[in-house]
C-alpha positions as a Markdown table, in Angstrom:
| # | Residue | x | y | z |
|---|---|---|---|---|
| 1 | Met | -10.5 | 13.3 | 11.9 |
| 2 | Thr | -11.0 | 16.8 | 13.4 |
| 3 | Pro | -8.7 | 19.7 | 12.5 |
| 4 | Thr | -7.1 | 19.4 | 15.9 |
| 5 | Ala | -6.8 | 15.6 | 16.2 |
| 6 | Arg | -3.8 | 14.2 | 17.9 |
| 7 | Pro | -1.5 | 12.0 | 15.8 |
| 8 | Ser | -1.8 | 8.3 | 16.6 |
| 9 | Thr | 2.0 | 7.9 | 15.9 |
| 10 | Ile | 4.9 | 10.3 | 16.3 |
| 11 | Leu | 8.0 | 9.5 | 14.3 |
| 12 | Phe | 11.2 | 10.8 | 15.8 |
| 13 | Asp | 14.6 | 11.3 | 14.3 |
| 14 | Ile | 17.3 | 10.7 | 16.9 |
| 15 | Asp | 20.7 | 12.3 | 16.0 |
| 16 | Gly | 20.4 | 16.0 | 16.9 |
| 17 | Thr | 16.8 | 15.6 | 17.8 |
| 18 | Leu | 16.8 | 13.4 | 20.9 |
| 19 | Val | 20.5 | 12.8 | 21.4 |
| 20 | Asp | 23.3 | 15.4 | 21.3 |
| 21 | Ser | 25.3 | 13.7 | 18.7 |
| 22 | Asn | 25.6 | 16.0 | 15.6 |
| 23 | Phe | 28.9 | 17.6 | 16.4 |
| 24 | Leu | 30.4 | 14.2 | 17.3 |
| 25 | His | 29.5 | 13.2 | 13.8 |
| 26 | Val | 31.2 | 16.3 | 12.4 |
| 27 | Asp | 34.4 | 15.4 | 14.3 |
| 28 | Ala | 34.2 | 11.7 | 13.1 |
| 29 | Trp | 33.6 | 12.6 | 9.5 |
| 30 | Gln | 36.3 | 15.3 | 9.4 |
| 31 | Arg | 38.9 | 12.8 | 10.7 |
| 32 | Ala | 37.7 | 10.1 | 8.4 |
| 33 | Phe | 38.0 | 12.4 | 5.3 |
| 34 | Ala | 41.4 | 13.6 | 6.5 |
| 35 | Leu | 42.7 | 10.0 | 6.5 |
| 36 | Gln | 41.9 | 9.9 | 2.8 |
| 37 | Gly | 43.4 | 13.2 | 2.0 |
| 38 | Val | 40.2 | 15.3 | 1.9 |
| 39 | His | 40.0 | 18.3 | 4.2 |
| 40 | Ala | 36.4 | 19.1 | 4.7 |
| 41 | Asp | 35.4 | 22.2 | 6.7 |
| 42 | Ala | 33.4 | 21.4 | 9.8 |
| 43 | Trp | 30.6 | 23.8 | 8.9 |
| 44 | Arg | 30.1 | 22.0 | 5.6 |
| 45 | Ile | 30.0 | 18.6 | 7.3 |
| 46 | His | 27.4 | 19.9 | 9.8 |
| 47 | Arg | 25.2 | 21.1 | 6.9 |
| 48 | Ala | 25.3 | 17.6 | 5.4 |
| 49 | Ile | 24.6 | 15.7 | 8.7 |
| 50 | Gly | 21.2 | 13.9 | 8.7 |
| 51 | Gln | 21.2 | 12.7 | 5.1 |
| 52 | Asp | 22.1 | 9.4 | 3.6 |
| 53 | Ala | 25.9 | 8.6 | 4.2 |
| 54 | Ser | 26.6 | 8.0 | 0.5 |
| 55 | Arg | 25.0 | 11.4 | -0.4 |
| 56 | Leu | 27.0 | 13.0 | 2.4 |
| 57 | Val | 30.3 | 11.6 | 1.0 |
| 58 | Thr | 29.5 | 12.8 | -2.5 |
| 59 | Glu | 28.5 | 16.3 | -1.3 |
| 60 | Leu | 31.7 | 16.7 | 0.7 |
| 61 | Ala | 34.3 | 14.8 | -1.3 |
| 62 | Gly | 32.8 | 14.7 | -4.8 |
| 63 | Glu | 32.1 | 11.6 | -6.8 |
| 64 | Arg | 34.1 | 8.6 | -5.5 |
| 65 | Asp | 34.1 | 4.9 | -6.3 |
| 66 | Glu | 32.4 | 2.4 | -4.0 |
| 67 | Ala | 35.7 | 1.3 | -2.3 |
| 68 | Trp | 36.6 | 4.9 | -1.4 |
| 69 | Thr | 33.1 | 5.6 | -0.1 |
| 70 | Ala | 33.1 | 2.4 | 2.0 |
| 71 | Glu | 36.5 | 3.3 | 3.5 |
| 72 | Ala | 35.2 | 6.8 | 4.4 |
| 73 | Lys | 32.1 | 5.3 | 6.1 |
| 74 | Gln | 34.3 | 2.8 | 7.9 |
| 75 | Gly | 36.5 | 5.6 | 9.2 |
| 76 | His | 33.6 | 7.6 | 10.4 |
| 77 | Ser | 32.1 | 4.6 | 12.2 |
| 78 | Leu | 35.5 | 3.9 | 13.9 |
| 79 | Phe | 35.9 | 7.5 | 15.1 |
| 80 | Tyr | 32.3 | 7.8 | 16.1 |
| 81 | Arg | 32.5 | 4.8 | 18.3 |
| 82 | Glu | 35.5 | 6.3 | 20.0 |
| 83 | Leu | 33.4 | 9.4 | 20.7 |
| 84 | Ala | 30.4 | 7.4 | 21.9 |
| 85 | Pro | 31.0 | 7.9 | 25.6 |
| 86 | Arg | 30.2 | 11.5 | 25.0 |
| 87 | Leu | 26.7 | 10.8 | 23.7 |
| 88 | Arg | 23.9 | 12.1 | 25.9 |
| 89 | Ala | 20.2 | 12.4 | 25.6 |
| 90 | Phe | 19.0 | 16.0 | 25.5 |
| 91 | Asp | 17.3 | 17.2 | 28.6 |
| 92 | Gly | 13.6 | 16.1 | 28.4 |
| 93 | Ala | 14.2 | 13.6 | 25.6 |
| 94 | Thr | 13.5 | 10.4 | 27.5 |
| 95 | Asp | 10.6 | 12.1 | 29.4 |
| 96 | Leu | 9.2 | 13.2 | 26.0 |
| 97 | Leu | 9.1 | 9.6 | 24.7 |
| 98 | Arg | 7.5 | 8.4 | 27.9 |
| 99 | Ala | 4.9 | 11.2 | 27.8 |
| 100 | Val | 4.0 | 10.2 | 24.2 |
| 101 | Ala | 3.6 | 6.6 | 25.2 |
| 102 | Asp | 1.6 | 7.5 | 28.3 |
| 103 | Arg | -0.9 | 9.2 | 26.0 |
| 104 | Gly | -1.4 | 6.0 | 24.1 |
| 105 | Thr | 0.5 | 7.4 | 21.1 |
| 106 | Arg | 3.1 | 5.3 | 19.4 |
| 107 | Ala | 6.6 | 6.7 | 19.5 |
| 108 | Val | 8.7 | 5.3 | 16.6 |
| 109 | Leu | 12.4 | 6.2 | 16.0 |
| 110 | Ala | 13.3 | 6.7 | 12.4 |
| 111 | Thr | 17.0 | 7.4 | 11.9 |
| 112 | Ser | 19.4 | 7.6 | 9.0 |
| 113 | Ala | 22.0 | 6.0 | 11.3 |
| 114 | Pro | 23.0 | 2.4 | 10.7 |
| 115 | Asp | 22.1 | -0.3 | 13.2 |
| 116 | Glu | 25.4 | -0.2 | 15.1 |
| 117 | Glu | 25.0 | 3.5 | 15.7 |
| 118 | Leu | 21.3 | 3.1 | 16.6 |
| 119 | Glu | 22.4 | 0.8 | 19.4 |
| 120 | Leu | 24.6 | 3.5 | 20.9 |
| 121 | Leu | 21.8 | 6.1 | 20.6 |
| 122 | Leu | 19.3 | 3.8 | 22.2 |
| 123 | Arg | 21.7 | 3.3 | 25.1 |
| 124 | Ala | 22.0 | 7.0 | 25.5 |
| 125 | Leu | 18.2 | 7.5 | 25.4 |
| 126 | Asp | 17.4 | 4.7 | 27.9 |
| 127 | Ala | 13.7 | 5.0 | 27.0 |
| 128 | Gly | 12.8 | 1.4 | 27.5 |
| 129 | Asp | 9.2 | 0.4 | 26.6 |
| 130 | Ala | 8.3 | 3.9 | 25.6 |
| 131 | Val | 9.6 | 3.2 | 22.1 |
| 132 | His | 7.1 | 1.3 | 20.0 |
| 133 | Ala | 9.5 | 0.5 | 17.1 |
| 134 | Thr | 12.7 | 1.6 | 15.5 |
| 135 | Thr | 14.1 | 1.9 | 11.9 |
| 136 | Ser | 17.6 | 2.6 | 10.7 |
| 137 | Ala | 19.5 | 3.2 | 7.4 |
| 138 | Asp | 20.0 | -0.6 | 7.2 |
| 139 | Asp | 16.3 | -1.0 | 6.6 |
| 140 | Val | 16.4 | 0.8 | 3.2 |
| 141 | Asp | 18.6 | 1.3 | 0.2 |
| 142 | Arg | 18.6 | 5.1 | 0.5 |
| 143 | Ala | 18.2 | 7.1 | 3.7 |
| 144 | Lys | 16.9 | 10.7 | 4.2 |
| 145 | Pro | 16.0 | 12.9 | 2.4 |
| 146 | Asp | 14.4 | 10.0 | 0.6 |
| 147 | Pro | 11.2 | 9.0 | 2.4 |
| 148 | Asp | 11.8 | 5.3 | 2.6 |
| 149 | Ile | 12.8 | 5.2 | 6.3 |
| 150 | Leu | 9.6 | 7.0 | 7.2 |
| 151 | Ala | 7.6 | 4.6 | 5.1 |
| 152 | Val | 9.1 | 1.7 | 7.0 |
| 153 | Ala | 8.4 | 3.4 | 10.3 |
| 154 | Leu | 4.8 | 4.0 | 9.4 |
| 155 | Glu | 4.5 | 0.3 | 8.4 |
| 156 | Arg | 5.9 | -0.9 | 11.7 |
| 157 | Ala | 3.5 | 1.4 | 13.6 |
| 158 | Glu | 0.6 | 0.2 | 11.4 |
| 159 | Thr | -0.2 | 3.8 | 10.8 |
| 160 | Glu | -1.2 | 5.8 | 7.7 |
| 161 | Ala | 0.9 | 9.0 | 6.9 |
| 162 | Ala | -2.2 | 11.2 | 7.5 |
| 163 | Asp | -2.4 | 10.0 | 11.1 |
| 164 | Ala | 1.2 | 10.6 | 12.0 |
| 165 | Ala | 3.6 | 13.5 | 12.8 |
| 166 | Phe | 7.4 | 13.6 | 12.4 |
| 167 | Val | 9.9 | 15.4 | 14.6 |
| 168 | Gly | 13.4 | 16.1 | 13.3 |
| 169 | Asp | 16.3 | 18.6 | 13.5 |
| 170 | Ser | 17.5 | 18.9 | 9.9 |
| 171 | Thr | 16.3 | 20.2 | 6.6 |
| 172 | Trp | 16.7 | 16.6 | 5.3 |
| 173 | Asp | 14.2 | 15.4 | 7.9 |
| 174 | Met | 11.7 | 18.0 | 6.8 |
| 175 | Ile | 12.1 | 17.1 | 3.1 |
| 176 | Ala | 11.8 | 13.4 | 3.9 |
| 177 | Ala | 8.6 | 14.0 | 5.9 |
| 178 | Glu | 7.0 | 16.1 | 3.1 |
| 179 | Arg | 7.9 | 13.3 | 0.5 |
| 180 | Ala | 6.3 | 10.7 | 2.9 |
| 181 | Gly | 3.1 | 12.8 | 3.3 |
| 182 | Val | 3.7 | 13.3 | 7.1 |
| 183 | Ile | 3.3 | 16.6 | 8.9 |
| 184 | Ala | 6.7 | 17.7 | 10.1 |
| 185 | Tyr | 7.8 | 19.6 | 13.3 |
| 186 | Gly | 11.4 | 20.8 | 13.8 |
| 187 | Val | 13.7 | 21.2 | 16.8 |
| 188 | Arg | 16.7 | 23.5 | 16.9 |
| 189 | Ser | 18.8 | 21.2 | 19.0 |
| 190 | Gly | 20.7 | 19.9 | 16.0 |
| 191 | Gly | 22.1 | 23.3 | 15.1 |
| 192 | Thr | 19.7 | 24.2 | 12.2 |
| 193 | Ser | 17.9 | 27.5 | 12.4 |
| 194 | Ala | 14.1 | 27.8 | 12.9 |
| 195 | Ala | 13.9 | 29.8 | 9.6 |
| 196 | Glu | 15.6 | 27.0 | 7.6 |
| 197 | Leu | 13.5 | 24.3 | 9.2 |
| 198 | Arg | 10.3 | 26.2 | 8.4 |
| 199 | Glu | 11.4 | 26.9 | 4.8 |
| 200 | Ala | 12.1 | 23.1 | 4.4 |
| 201 | Gly | 8.6 | 22.3 | 5.6 |
| 202 | Ala | 8.3 | 22.4 | 9.4 |
| 203 | Arg | 4.9 | 23.4 | 10.6 |
| 204 | Glu | 6.3 | 24.6 | 13.9 |
| 205 | Val | 9.8 | 24.6 | 15.5 |
| 206 | Phe | 10.7 | 24.0 | 19.1 |
| 207 | Asp | 14.0 | 24.7 | 20.8 |
| 208 | Asp | 14.7 | 21.2 | 22.0 |
| 209 | Pro | 13.0 | 18.0 | 23.4 |
| 210 | Ala | 12.3 | 19.8 | 26.7 |
| 211 | Asp | 10.5 | 22.6 | 24.9 |
| 212 | Leu | 8.5 | 20.1 | 22.8 |
| 213 | Leu | 7.6 | 18.2 | 26.0 |
| 214 | Ala | 6.2 | 21.4 | 27.5 |
| 215 | Arg | 4.2 | 22.1 | 24.3 |
| 216 | Leu | 3.3 | 18.6 | 23.3 |
| 217 | Asp | -0.4 | 19.5 | 22.7 |
| 218 | Glu | 0.8 | 21.6 | 19.8 |
| 219 | Leu | 1.5 | 18.5 | 17.7 |
| 220 | Val | -1.8 | 18.1 | 15.9 |
| 221 | Leu | -3.1 | 17.0 | 12.6 |
| 222 | Gly | -5.2 | 18.9 | 10.1 |
């Protein structure tokens, strides 16, 4: 492998990375918490988006029992589905996945969202055969920042961590990639600053999928 080798697989987060969904999640979580008497500030919810849902609940609502946490998750799911018609792929997102596939590189989607949300996101992306495989929170016990989802994604791509790159929008994504041994790249489209993404481990940061598509040759190994 040369210092400028292209990755054989690119793992992509979806929420906030390929699909404009983060602020819909903020709305859904805020309403779900309010139903249970917890008034969480929107900015705090946004900072927690992208990590395992149980971790998110604990961070925003404190330690709760399993029944309380399950009810909060159910409320979020209900409100998020109501907002689903507003989901849209970022400009360039679908073309980015197709460009990756056209190069002979595997594009694998690795999200902390459960399967039912993944279906909505895939519908918004409409990327068809450009996606080699997908993973979701339902494939593991703990989602990001734990690296398990990325490990499953690598397994489904039949790729070693050293031959892959990961693209995400949150600090949780960057941490998970580092723990999985995968080079991480960030995008600002989810609302996290370039400085924070770099501090969390991003090698380079792009504005959004369209910017990444224009600079796709910058995703290299070594």
